[in-house]
C-alpha cells in the first residue's frame, strides 16, 4: 500500500513538472511585449480559458470596450472549474503588418464536450502605443 502511494505521489510530481515546463516553454515562445505575444495571451484568456477579466490587461480602445460590454452582459454567470469548457486549438494562418499595428488571422478548432467540434477564424489586431503592444480589436467568424 505504501509503495502504491509513493508511486502516485511520484506520478503527480512528474505531471506537475511537465505542466510547469510546458507553461514556461509556451510563455517563452512569444514575449509579452510584441504583437504576436499579446495576441496569443489575449486568445489564451478570452477564447481558451474563457476568462474575460484576465483578457482585459491585454486590450485597449475598441477591444477593451467590446470586452467590458461582454463582461456586463454575462455578469452573474460563473465560469469556474466545474464548467465544461470547450477545448480550443488555434494556429496562425495570416499576418499583415501596418505602420503601427499588426493584424493576425488565426484558425481555431473548438471542441465542445458532448457537442462536437467546429472551426472559427479569429481576427486579432494588435497596436503599439509607446513601448507597449495591446489588442485594439478582435472578431471571430466562420
PDB file of C-alpha atoms in Angstrom:
ATOM      1  CA  UNK A   1       0.000   0.000   0.000  1.00  0.00           C
ATOM      2  CA  UNK A   2       2.823   2.409   0.853  1.00  0.00           C
ATOM      3  CA  UNK A   3       4.654   1.768  -2.424  1.00  0.00           C
ATOM      4  CA  UNK A   4       1.432   2.499  -4.329  1.00  0.00           C
ATOM      5  CA  UNK A   5       1.090   5.836  -2.518  1.00  0.00           C
ATOM      6  CA  UNK A   6       4.682   6.777  -3.376  1.00  0.00           C
ATOM      7  CA  UNK A   7       4.073   5.776  -6.981  1.00  0.00           C
ATOM      8  CA  UNK A   8       1.047   8.094  -7.142  1.00  0.00           C
ATOM      9  CA  UNK A   9       2.992  10.934  -5.497  1.00  0.00           C
ATOM     10  CA  UNK A  10       5.865  10.439  -7.944  1.00  0.00           C
ATOM     11  CA  UNK A  11       3.412  10.403 -10.848  1.00  0.00           C
ATOM     12  CA  UNK A  12       1.719  13.615  -9.629  1.00  0.00           C
ATOM     13  CA  UNK A  13       5.108  15.311  -9.214  1.00  0.00           C
ATOM     14  CA  UNK A  14       6.083  14.198 -12.717  1.00  0.00           C
ATOM     15  CA  UNK A  15       2.863  15.573 -14.227  1.00  0.00           C
ATOM     16  CA  UNK A  16       3.261  18.843 -12.312  1.00  0.00           C
ATOM     17  CA  UNK A  17       6.808  19.205 -13.647  1.00  0.00           C
ATOM     18  CA  UNK A  18       5.650  18.549 -17.223  1.00  0.00           C
ATOM     19  CA  UNK A  19       2.822  21.097 -16.883  1.00  0.00           C
ATOM     20  CA  UNK A  20       5.178  23.724 -15.421  1.00  0.00           C
ATOM     21  CA  UNK A  21       7.766  23.096 -18.133  1.00  0.00           C
ATOM     22  CA  UNK A  22       5.123  23.352 -20.881  1.00  0.00           C
ATOM     23  CA  UNK A  23       3.879  26.614 -19.388  1.00  0.00           C
ATOM     24  CA  UNK A  24       7.394  28.072 -19.328  1.00  0.00           C
ATOM     25  CA  UNK A  25       8.043  26.987 -22.907  1.00  0.00           C
ATOM     26  CA  UNK A  26       4.692  28.356 -24.100  1.00  0.00           C
ATOM     27  CA  UNK A  27       5.211  31.752 -22.497  1.00  0.00           C
ATOM     28  CA  UNK A  28       8.788  31.825 -23.755  1.00  0.00           C
ATOM     29  CA  UNK A  29       7.772  31.392 -27.382  1.00  0.00           C
ATOM     30  CA  UNK A  30       6.288  34.850 -27.783  1.00  0.00           C
ATOM     31  CA  UNK A  31       7.408  37.605 -25.407  1.00  0.00           C
ATOM     32  CA  UNK A  32       4.582  39.665 -23.912  1.00  0.00           C
ATOM     33  CA  UNK A  33       5.833  42.931 -25.384  1.00  0.00           C
ATOM     34  CA  UNK A  34       5.410  42.141 -29.048  1.00  0.00           C
ATOM     35  CA  UNK A  35       2.378  41.960 -31.291  1.00  0.00           C
ATOM     36  CA  UNK A  36       2.217  38.164 -31.572  1.00  0.00           C
ATOM     37  CA  UNK A  37       2.800  37.693 -27.847  1.00  0.00           C
ATOM     38  CA  UNK A  38      -0.073  39.944 -26.853  1.00  0.00           C
ATOM     39  CA  UNK A  39      -2.369  38.318 -29.447  1.00  0.00           C
ATOM     40  CA  UNK A  40      -1.540  34.835 -28.113  1.00  0.00           C
ATOM     41  CA  UNK A  41      -2.079  35.872 -24.497  1.00  0.00           C
ATOM     42  CA  UNK A  42      -5.394  37.502 -25.369  1.00  0.00           C
ATOM     43  CA  UNK A  43      -6.586  34.376 -27.207  1.00  0.00           C
ATOM     44  CA  UNK A  44      -5.469  32.178 -24.324  1.00  0.00           C
ATOM     45  CA  UNK A  45      -7.532  34.175 -21.822  1.00  0.00           C
ATOM     46  CA  UNK A  46     -10.539  35.125 -23.966  1.00  0.00           C
ATOM     47  CA  UNK A  47     -11.122  32.034 -26.087  1.00  0.00           C
ATOM     48  CA  UNK A  48      -9.271  29.204 -24.314  1.00  0.00           C
ATOM     49  CA  UNK A  49      -9.687  29.964 -20.592  1.00  0.00           C
ATOM     50  CA  UNK A  50     -12.899  31.984 -21.124  1.00  0.00           C
ATOM     51  CA  UNK A  51     -11.667  34.447 -18.501  1.00  0.00           C
ATOM     52  CA  UNK A  52     -12.752  37.828 -19.818  1.00  0.00           C
ATOM     53  CA  UNK A  53     -11.389  39.737 -16.804  1.00  0.00           C
ATOM     54  CA  UNK A  54      -7.959  38.169 -17.347  1.00  0.00           C
ATOM     55  CA  UNK A  55      -8.079  39.293 -21.012  1.00  0.00           C
ATOM     56  CA  UNK A  56      -8.586  42.966 -20.058  1.00  0.00           C
ATOM     57  CA  UNK A  57      -4.906  43.867 -19.416  1.00  0.00           C
ATOM     58  CA  UNK A  58      -4.083  42.860 -22.992  1.00  0.00           C
ATOM     59  CA  UNK A  59      -6.682  45.215 -24.539  1.00  0.00           C
ATOM     60  CA  UNK A  60      -7.083  48.865 -25.419  1.00  0.00           C
ATOM     61  CA  UNK A  61      -9.564  51.038 -27.316  1.00  0.00           C
ATOM     62  CA  UNK A  62     -12.340  49.247 -29.183  1.00  0.00           C
ATOM     63  CA  UNK A  63     -11.221  45.810 -27.972  1.00  0.00           C
ATOM     64  CA  UNK A  64     -11.423  46.936 -24.349  1.00  0.00           C
ATOM     65  CA  UNK A  65     -14.872  48.459 -24.943  1.00  0.00           C
ATOM     66  CA  UNK A  66     -16.128  45.204 -26.534  1.00  0.00           C
ATOM     67  CA  UNK A  67     -14.698  43.151 -23.713  1.00  0.00           C
ATOM     68  CA  UNK A  68     -16.273  45.310 -20.996  1.00  0.00           C
ATOM     69  CA  UNK A  69     -19.689  45.143 -22.716  1.00  0.00           C
ATOM     70  CA  UNK A  70     -19.423  41.342 -22.795  1.00  0.00           C
ATOM     71  CA  UNK A  71     -18.436  41.249 -19.128  1.00  0.00           C
ATOM     72  CA  UNK A  72     -21.533  43.314 -18.277  1.00  0.00           C
ATOM     73  CA  UNK A  73     -23.755  41.043 -20.399  1.00  0.00           C
ATOM     74  CA  UNK A  74     -22.629  37.880 -18.632  1.00  0.00           C
ATOM     75  CA  UNK A  75     -22.449  39.427 -15.157  1.00  0.00           C
ATOM     76  CA  UNK A  76     -23.506  36.805 -12.634  1.00  0.00           C
ATOM     77  CA  UNK A  77     -22.747  33.782 -14.830  1.00  0.00           C
ATOM     78  CA  UNK A  78     -19.950  31.908 -13.126  1.00  0.00           C
ATOM     79  CA  UNK A  79     -17.305  30.107 -15.170  1.00  0.00           C
ATOM     80  CA  UNK A  80     -15.186  28.011 -12.838  1.00  0.00           C
ATOM     81  CA  UNK A  81     -13.532  24.598 -12.564  1.00  0.00           C
ATOM     82  CA  UNK A  82     -16.906  22.845 -12.727  1.00  0.00           C
ATOM     83  CA  UNK A  83     -17.789  24.470 -16.066  1.00  0.00           C
ATOM     84  CA  UNK A  84     -17.353  22.165 -19.056  1.00  0.00           C
ATOM     85  CA  UNK A  85     -15.220  24.429 -21.219  1.00  0.00           C
ATOM     86  CA  UNK A  86     -14.532  23.682 -24.852  1.00  0.00           C
ATOM     87  CA  UNK A  87     -11.023  22.723 -25.887  1.00  0.00           C
ATOM     88  CA  UNK A  88      -9.595  25.328 -28.250  1.00  0.00           C
ATOM     89  CA  UNK A  89      -6.627  24.841 -30.556  1.00  0.00           C
ATOM     90  CA  UNK A  90      -5.508  27.640 -32.850  1.00  0.00           C
ATOM     91  CA  UNK A  91      -2.803  28.387 -35.374  1.00  0.00           C
ATOM     92  CA  UNK A  92      -1.709  31.482 -37.227  1.00  0.00           C
ATOM     93  CA  UNK A  93      -2.789  31.464 -40.874  1.00  0.00           C
ATOM     94  CA  UNK A  94      -2.008  35.043 -41.952  1.00  0.00           C
ATOM     95  CA  UNK A  95      -0.270  38.155 -40.685  1.00  0.00           C
ATOM     96  CA  UNK A  96      -0.334  41.679 -42.081  1.00  0.00           C
ATOM     97  CA  UNK A  97       1.984  44.402 -40.780  1.00  0.00           C
ATOM     98  CA  UNK A  98       0.929  48.028 -40.780  1.00  0.00           C
ATOM     99  CA  UNK A  99       2.753  51.180 -39.733  1.00  0.00           C
ATOM    100  CA  UNK A 100       1.710  50.954 -36.079  1.00  0.00           C
ATOM    101  CA  UNK A 101      -0.325  47.758 -35.940  1.00  0.00           C
ATOM    102  CA  UNK A 102      -0.312  44.099 -36.923  1.00  0.00           C
ATOM    103  CA  UNK A 103      -3.355  42.064 -37.964  1.00  0.00           C
ATOM    104  CA  UNK A 104      -3.362  38.349 -37.256  1.00  0.00           C
ATOM    105  CA  UNK A 105      -5.726  35.764 -38.657  1.00  0.00           C
ATOM    106  CA  UNK A 106      -5.876  32.544 -36.666  1.00  0.00           C
ATOM    107  CA  UNK A 107      -7.839  29.395 -37.466  1.00  0.00           C
ATOM    108  CA  UNK A 108      -9.326  27.891 -34.321  1.00  0.00           C
ATOM    109  CA  UNK A 109     -10.781  24.448 -33.824  1.00  0.00           C
ATOM    110  CA  UNK A 110     -13.220  24.410 -30.928  1.00  0.00           C
ATOM    111  CA  UNK A 111     -14.168  21.040 -29.460  1.00  0.00           C
ATOM    112  CA  UNK A 112     -17.232  21.257 -27.219  1.00  0.00           C
ATOM    113  CA  UNK A 113     -17.625  18.379 -24.727  1.00  0.00           C
ATOM    114  CA  UNK A 114     -20.582  16.258 -25.893  1.00  0.00           C
ATOM    115  CA  UNK A 115     -21.258  18.826 -28.616  1.00  0.00           C
ATOM    116  CA  UNK A 116     -18.812  18.149 -31.432  1.00  0.00           C
ATOM    117  CA  UNK A 117     -16.196  20.386 -32.975  1.00  0.00           C
ATOM    118  CA  UNK A 118     -16.316  23.408 -35.236  1.00  0.00           C
ATOM    119  CA  UNK A 119     -13.888  25.928 -36.743  1.00  0.00           C
ATOM    120  CA  UNK A 120     -13.744  29.707 -36.419  1.00  0.00           C
ATOM    121  CA  UNK A 121     -11.467  32.404 -37.793  1.00  0.00           C
ATOM    122  CA  UNK A 122     -10.081  34.759 -35.153  1.00  0.00           C
ATOM    123  CA  UNK A 123      -9.079  38.191 -36.413  1.00  0.00           C
ATOM    124  CA  UNK A 124      -6.912  39.997 -33.855  1.00  0.00           C
ATOM    125  CA  UNK A 125      -5.406  43.463 -34.342  1.00  0.00           C
ATOM    126  CA  UNK A 126      -2.518  44.491 -32.100  1.00  0.00           C
ATOM    127  CA  UNK A 127      -1.444  48.129 -31.874  1.00  0.00           C
ATOM    128  CA  UNK A 128       1.720  49.590 -30.404  1.00  0.00           C
ATOM    129  CA  UNK A 129       1.361  52.636 -28.178  1.00  0.00           C
ATOM    130  CA  UNK A 130       4.622  53.982 -26.786  1.00  0.00           C
ATOM    131  CA  UNK A 131       6.510  50.763 -25.953  1.00  0.00           C
ATOM    132  CA  UNK A 132       3.519  48.510 -25.265  1.00  0.00           C
ATOM    133  CA  UNK A 133       1.567  46.230 -27.587  1.00  0.00           C
ATOM    134  CA  UNK A 134      -2.159  45.768 -26.872  1.00  0.00           C
ATOM    135  CA  UNK A 135      -5.062  44.159 -28.709  1.00  0.00           C
ATOM    136  CA  UNK A 136      -7.033  47.045 -30.237  1.00  0.00           C
ATOM    137  CA  UNK A 137      -9.729  44.968 -31.953  1.00  0.00           C
ATOM    138  CA  UNK A 138     -10.872  41.385 -32.263  1.00  0.00           C
ATOM    139  CA  UNK A 139     -13.557  39.437 -34.050  1.00  0.00           C
ATOM    140  CA  UNK A 140     -14.386  35.856 -34.910  1.00  0.00           C
ATOM    141  CA  UNK A 141     -16.333  34.419 -37.816  1.00  0.00           C
ATOM    142  CA  UNK A 142     -16.873  31.209 -39.763  1.00  0.00           C
TER     143      UNK A 142
END
